[in-house]
mmCIF file of C-alpha atoms in Angstrom:
data_model
loop_
_atom_site.group_PDB
_atom_site.id
_atom_site.type_symbol
_atom_site.label_atom_id
_atom_site.label_comp_id
_atom_site.label_asym_id
_atom_site.label_seq_id
_atom_site.Cartn_x
_atom_site.Cartn_y
_atom_site.Cartn_z
ATOM 1 C CA UNK C 16 4.845 14.459 -59.857
ATOM 2 C CA UNK C 17 1.196 15.346 -60.106
ATOM 3 C CA UNK C 18 -1.708 13.654 -61.860
ATOM 4 C CA UNK C 19 -5.340 14.660 -61.659
ATOM 5 C CA UNK C 20 -8.092 12.374 -62.873
ATOM 6 C CA UNK C 21 -11.618 13.398 -63.830
ATOM 7 C CA UNK C 22 -14.518 11.606 -65.492
ATOM 8 C CA UNK C 23 -14.377 12.245 -69.217
ATOM 9 C CA UNK C 24 -18.035 13.121 -69.631
ATOM 10 C CA UNK C 25 -21.108 13.918 -67.546
ATOM 11 C CA UNK C 26 -24.647 14.545 -68.767
ATOM 12 C CA UNK C 27 -27.572 16.148 -66.961
ATOM 13 C CA UNK C 28 -30.814 18.017 -67.630
ATOM 14 C CA UNK C 29 -31.620 21.658 -67.064
ATOM 15 C CA UNK C 30 -32.385 22.487 -63.454
ATOM 16 C CA UNK C 31 -30.577 19.444 -62.113
ATOM 17 C CA UNK C 32 -27.503 19.232 -59.871
ATOM 18 C CA UNK C 33 -24.281 17.656 -61.078
ATOM 19 C CA UNK C 34 -21.007 16.857 -59.309
ATOM 20 C CA UNK C 35 -17.695 16.634 -61.158
ATOM 21 C CA UNK C 36 -15.035 14.773 -59.240
ATOM 22 C CA UNK C 37 -11.282 15.250 -59.260
ATOM 23 C CA UNK C 38 -8.956 12.722 -57.692
ATOM 24 C CA UNK C 39 -5.286 13.419 -57.558
ATOM 25 C CA UNK C 40 -1.912 11.952 -56.776
ATOM 26 C CA UNK C 41 0.477 14.625 -55.712
ATOM 27 C CA UNK C 42 3.513 15.155 -53.597
ATOM 28 C CA UNK C 43 2.388 18.605 -52.497
ATOM 29 C CA UNK C 44 0.274 21.472 -53.724
ATOM 30 C CA UNK C 45 -1.120 24.786 -52.535
ATOM 31 C CA UNK C 46 -4.793 24.452 -53.413
ATOM 32 C CA UNK C 47 -7.339 23.078 -55.875
ATOM 33 C CA UNK C 48 -8.842 25.318 -58.517
ATOM 34 C CA UNK C 49 -11.490 24.843 -61.200
ATOM 35 C CA UNK C 50 -11.700 26.275 -64.701
ATOM 36 C CA UNK C 51 -14.525 26.264 -67.249
ATOM 37 C CA UNK C 52 -13.892 26.123 -70.983
ATOM 38 C CA UNK C 53 -16.575 26.381 -73.659
ATOM 39 C CA UNK C 54 -15.868 24.800 -77.024
ATOM 40 C CA UNK C 55 -13.439 27.002 -78.921
ATOM 41 C CA UNK C 56 -13.129 29.352 -75.970
ATOM 42 C CA UNK C 57 -10.548 30.232 -73.355
ATOM 43 C CA UNK C 58 -10.450 28.614 -69.919
ATOM 44 C CA UNK C 59 -12.020 30.874 -67.296
ATOM 45 C CA UNK C 60 -11.370 30.682 -63.575
ATOM 46 C CA UNK C 61 -14.277 29.461 -61.426
ATOM 47 C CA UNK C 62 -13.061 28.750 -57.906
ATOM 48 C CA UNK C 63 -10.163 28.024 -55.585
ATOM 49 C CA UNK C 64 -9.946 25.913 -52.433
ATOM 50 C CA UNK C 65 -6.873 26.635 -50.344
ATOM 51 C CA UNK C 66 -8.278 24.857 -47.319
ATOM 52 C CA UNK C 67 -10.337 21.716 -46.878
ATOM 53 C CA UNK C 68 -14.069 22.220 -47.035
ATOM 54 C CA UNK C 69 -16.711 23.775 -49.205
ATOM 55 C CA UNK C 70 -16.492 27.091 -51.046
ATOM 56 C CA UNK C 71 -19.682 28.498 -52.563
ATOM 57 C CA UNK C 72 -19.918 30.984 -55.416
ATOM 58 C CA UNK C 73 -23.477 31.416 -56.622
ATOM 59 C CA UNK C 74 -24.708 28.259 -58.326
ATOM 60 C CA UNK C 75 -21.254 26.696 -58.162
ATOM 61 C CA UNK C 76 -19.578 25.147 -55.115
ATOM 62 C CA UNK C 77 -16.196 23.488 -54.818
ATOM 63 C CA UNK C 78 -14.922 21.071 -52.219
ATOM 64 C CA UNK C 79 -11.493 19.827 -51.180
ATOM 65 C CA UNK C 80 -10.412 17.013 -48.877
ATOM 66 C CA UNK C 81 -6.632 16.675 -48.702
ATOM 67 C CA UNK C 82 -6.850 13.561 -46.523
ATOM 68 C CA UNK C 83 -8.880 11.817 -49.239
ATOM 69 C CA UNK C 84 -6.894 13.301 -52.167
ATOM 70 C CA UNK C 85 -10.224 14.340 -53.598
ATOM 71 C CA UNK C 86 -12.176 17.362 -54.654
ATOM 72 C CA UNK C 87 -15.303 18.162 -56.599
ATOM 73 C CA UNK C 88 -17.175 20.923 -58.356
ATOM 74 C CA UNK C 89 -20.918 21.063 -57.707
ATOM 75 C CA UNK C 90 -23.147 22.834 -60.198
ATOM 76 C CA UNK C 91 -26.724 23.551 -59.150
ATOM 77 C CA UNK C 92 -29.763 24.697 -61.119
ATOM 78 C CA UNK C 93 -28.058 23.674 -64.327
ATOM 79 C CA UNK C 94 -28.535 25.883 -67.364
ATOM 80 C CA UNK C 95 -27.854 25.139 -71.019
ATOM 81 C CA UNK C 96 -24.975 27.619 -70.941
ATOM 82 C CA UNK C 97 -23.200 25.406 -68.384
ATOM 83 C CA UNK C 98 -22.455 22.929 -71.178
ATOM 84 C CA UNK C 99 -18.662 23.123 -71.324
ATOM 85 C CA UNK C 100 -15.498 21.343 -70.245
ATOM 86 C CA UNK C 101 -14.407 21.664 -66.632
ATOM 87 C CA UNK C 102 -10.825 21.260 -65.454
ATOM 88 C CA UNK C 103 -9.471 20.905 -61.946
ATOM 89 C CA UNK C 104 -5.938 22.156 -61.369
ATOM 90 C CA UNK C 105 -3.304 22.269 -58.650
ATOM 91 C CA UNK C 106 -0.165 24.377 -58.264
ATOM 92 C CA UNK C 107 2.799 22.207 -57.443
ATOM 93 C CA UNK C 108 4.672 23.311 -54.301
ATOM 94 C CA UNK C 109 8.020 22.369 -55.749
ATOM 95 C CA UNK C 110 7.755 24.044 -59.148
ATOM 96 C CA UNK C 111 4.883 26.546 -58.724
ATOM 97 C CA UNK C 112 3.455 25.220 -61.991
ATOM 98 C CA UNK C 113 -0.309 24.977 -62.421
ATOM 99 C CA UNK C 114 -1.127 21.425 -63.521
ATOM 100 C CA UNK C 115 -4.496 20.736 -65.109
ATOM 101 C CA UNK C 116 -6.612 17.616 -64.867
ATOM 102 C CA UNK C 117 -7.843 15.520 -67.748
ATOM 103 C CA UNK C 118 -11.063 17.531 -68.032
ATOM 104 C CA UNK C 119 -14.765 16.657 -67.849
ATOM 105 C CA UNK C 120 -17.141 17.489 -70.649
ATOM 106 C CA UNK C 121 -20.563 18.446 -69.253
ATOM 107 C CA UNK C 122 -23.567 18.282 -71.546
ATOM 108 C CA UNK C 123 -26.805 19.823 -70.306
ATOM 109 C CA UNK C 124 -29.993 18.760 -72.050
ATOM 110 C CA UNK C 125 -33.352 20.548 -72.031
ATOM 111 C CA UNK V 3 -10.227 46.197 -68.372
ATOM 112 C CA UNK V 4 -8.943 44.648 -71.577
ATOM 113 C CA UNK V 5 -8.309 40.919 -71.512
ATOM 114 C CA UNK V 6 -5.347 38.901 -72.749
ATOM 115 C CA UNK V 7 -4.869 39.424 -76.466
ATOM 116 C CA UNK V 8 -3.422 36.835 -78.819
ATOM 117 C CA UNK V 9 -2.770 36.694 -82.528
ATOM 118 C CA UNK V 10 -3.241 35.122 -84.919
ATOM 119 C CA UNK V 11 -6.374 33.195 -83.968
ATOM 120 C CA UNK V 12 -5.770 30.484 -86.539
ATOM 121 C CA UNK V 13 -2.712 29.306 -88.424
ATOM 122 C CA UNK V 14 -2.214 26.495 -90.898
ATOM 123 C CA UNK V 15 1.318 25.564 -91.911
ATOM 124 C CA UNK V 16 3.147 22.630 -93.391
ATOM 125 C CA UNK V 17 5.546 20.544 -91.344
ATOM 126 C CA UNK V 18 9.075 21.919 -91.137
ATOM 127 C CA UNK V 19 7.801 25.477 -91.568
ATOM 128 C CA UNK V 20 8.136 28.143 -88.874
ATOM 129 C CA UNK V 21 5.395 29.960 -86.996
ATOM 130 C CA UNK V 22 5.196 32.659 -84.345
ATOM 131 C CA UNK V 23 2.457 33.574 -81.910
ATOM 132 C CA UNK V 24 2.032 36.864 -80.092
ATOM 133 C CA UNK V 25 0.495 37.606 -76.700
ATOM 134 C CA UNK V 26 -0.281 40.840 -74.875
ATOM 135 C CA UNK V 27 -1.205 40.172 -71.231
ATOM 136 C CA UNK V 28 -3.489 42.206 -69.021
ATOM 137 C CA UNK V 29 -1.821 45.477 -68.113
ATOM 138 C CA UNK V 30 0.164 45.222 -64.895
ATOM 139 C CA UNK V 31 0.253 41.440 -64.760
ATOM 140 C CA UNK V 32 3.776 40.334 -63.911
ATOM 141 C CA UNK V 33 3.367 36.645 -64.682
ATOM 142 C CA UNK V 34 2.802 35.363 -68.212
ATOM 143 C CA UNK V 35 2.276 31.759 -69.260
ATOM 144 C CA UNK V 36 2.219 29.863 -72.527
ATOM 145 C CA UNK V 37 0.216 26.634 -72.590
ATOM 146 C CA UNK V 38 -0.279 23.977 -75.228
ATOM 147 C CA UNK V 39 -3.712 22.351 -75.324
ATOM 148 C CA UNK V 40 -4.157 19.287 -77.474
ATOM 149 C CA UNK V 41 -7.741 18.452 -78.378
ATOM 150 C CA UNK V 42 -9.501 16.657 -75.530
ATOM 151 C CA UNK V 43 -6.789 17.386 -72.960
ATOM 152 C CA UNK V 44 -6.109 19.981 -70.318
ATOM 153 C CA UNK V 45 -3.670 22.824 -70.941
ATOM 154 C CA UNK V 46 -0.012 21.921 -70.466
ATOM 155 C CA UNK V 47 2.411 24.613 -69.352
ATOM 156 C CA UNK V 48 5.217 25.291 -71.814
ATOM 157 C CA UNK V 49 6.878 28.304 -70.229
ATOM 158 C CA UNK V 50 6.254 30.764 -67.411
ATOM 159 C CA UNK V 51 7.684 34.290 -67.202
ATOM 160 C CA UNK V 52 7.908 36.552 -64.182
ATOM 161 C CA UNK V 53 8.329 40.028 -65.684
ATOM 162 C CA UNK V 54 10.927 39.354 -68.387
ATOM 163 C CA UNK V 55 12.646 36.425 -66.664
ATOM 164 C CA UNK V 56 11.909 32.743 -67.226
ATOM 165 C CA UNK V 57 10.557 30.972 -64.128
ATOM 166 C CA UNK V 58 9.971 27.567 -65.680
ATOM 167 C CA UNK V 59 10.533 26.169 -69.168
ATOM 168 C CA UNK V 60 11.047 22.541 -68.245
ATOM 169 C CA UNK V 61 8.326 21.322 -70.632
ATOM 170 C CA UNK V 62 9.320 23.509 -73.569
ATOM 171 C CA UNK V 63 10.849 21.453 -76.407
ATOM 172 C CA UNK V 64 13.834 23.714 -76.704
ATOM 173 C CA UNK V 65 15.146 22.133 -79.891
ATOM 174 C CA UNK V 66 12.226 23.666 -81.768
ATOM 175 C CA UNK V 67 10.329 26.019 -79.450
ATOM 176 C CA UNK V 68 11.514 29.393 -78.197
ATOM 177 C CA UNK V 69 9.814 32.197 -76.317
ATOM 178 C CA UNK V 70 10.703 35.648 -75.156
ATOM 179 C CA UNK V 71 9.130 38.428 -73.170
ATOM 180 C CA UNK V 72 11.042 41.561 -73.910
ATOM 181 C CA UNK V 73 10.464 44.517 -71.566
ATOM 182 C CA UNK V 74 8.287 42.335 -69.363
ATOM 183 C CA UNK V 75 5.087 43.025 -71.276
ATOM 184 C CA UNK V 76 4.108 41.201 -74.456
ATOM 185 C CA UNK V 77 5.556 37.878 -75.499
ATOM 186 C CA UNK V 78 6.166 35.755 -78.571
ATOM 187 C CA UNK V 79 6.302 31.984 -78.893
ATOM 188 C CA UNK V 80 8.018 30.486 -81.927
ATOM 189 C CA UNK V 81 8.128 27.005 -83.379
ATOM 190 C CA UNK V 82 10.875 26.203 -85.846
ATOM 191 C CA UNK V 83 10.570 23.729 -87.511
ATOM 192 C CA UNK V 84 7.014 22.550 -86.835
ATOM 193 C CA UNK V 85 6.042 18.899 -86.566
ATOM 194 C CA UNK V 86 2.659 17.275 -87.072
ATOM 195 C CA UNK V 87 2.331 16.685 -83.317
ATOM 196 C CA UNK V 88 2.526 20.430 -82.681
ATOM 197 C CA UNK V 89 -1.063 20.791 -83.922
ATOM 198 C CA UNK V 90 -2.846 22.208 -80.898
ATOM 199 C CA UNK V 91 -4.260 25.379 -79.402
ATOM 200 C CA UNK V 92 -1.611 27.645 -77.900
ATOM 201 C CA UNK V 93 -2.976 29.585 -74.978
ATOM 202 C CA UNK V 94 -1.430 32.601 -73.334
ATOM 203 C CA UNK V 95 -2.425 33.522 -69.794
ATOM 204 C CA UNK V 96 -1.418 36.132 -67.231
ATOM 205 C CA UNK V 97 -1.858 36.751 -63.536
ATOM 206 C CA UNK V 98 -0.976 39.429 -61.040
ATOM 207 C CA UNK V 99 0.943 38.807 -57.825
ATOM 208 C CA UNK V 100 -2.083 38.516 -55.532
ATOM 209 C CA UNK V 101 -4.142 36.346 -57.845
ATOM 210 C CA UNK V 102 -1.167 34.058 -58.438
ATOM 211 C CA UNK V 103 -1.618 32.872 -54.847
ATOM 212 C CA UNK V 104 -5.151 31.666 -55.615
ATOM 213 C CA UNK V 105 -4.204 30.119 -58.953
ATOM 214 C CA UNK V 106 -6.280 32.697 -60.818
ATOM 215 C CA UNK V 107 -5.060 33.039 -64.367
ATOM 216 C CA UNK V 108 -6.668 34.961 -67.203
ATOM 217 C CA UNK V 109 -6.482 33.228 -70.540
ATOM 218 C CA UNK V 110 -6.480 34.662 -74.023
ATOM 219 C CA UNK V 111 -8.604 33.214 -76.850
ATOM 220 C CA UNK V 112 -5.713 31.064 -78.077
ATOM 221 C CA UNK V 113 -4.147 30.347 -81.450
ATOM 222 C CA UNK V 114 -5.322 27.174 -83.150
ATOM 223 C CA UNK V 115 -2.343 25.726 -85.044
ATOM 224 C CA UNK V 116 -2.762 23.048 -87.671
ATOM 225 C CA UNK V 117 0.381 21.437 -89.052
ATOM 226 C CA UNK V 118 -0.125 19.551 -92.325
#
């Protein structure tokens, strides 16, 4: 089976850089993705890492290391609107199901 | 391009009552998902459709939950009878064939269900 662990909460100030970690135990998956969800809103897709290494999309970057069973989402130049919950997710090779992590609530302060 | 539509947005029922949720995915998306999201947790897949066929329903409590996707377009999820622990947000999502490979799913606004 799959389990993905994330810190429950992270706080930072505007303009700062924050890293949200995702550690997983899995028997096999295709890639690591990240979703953002504002309170009361729908999850929205942010990024996908199919291969090890860093993927950059604007202010957000995502990293995957399969050998370390570890990934992270890096948010730079934080803005108030980045306050949200962030979920990592993997698609299980055996079932093709997308399995979400426990989620990290990011609070950005002025 | 219109997003994933869901209705109703909110529903309050008493335990043992029935409830149904509706979802219209993005036009052309073959894959449709229903997720349950309990407050403070990540979404949990209930059922996944590919066109009008079920791909996975291993986590659907089939004694009380049912879902269908007639004609491979919109879908309904039903709970009958509801229990207190069914209080959650029910999210519908869809993806097309190419985006499925990069785990890109488009979520609707969800239905917040409260069971009293």
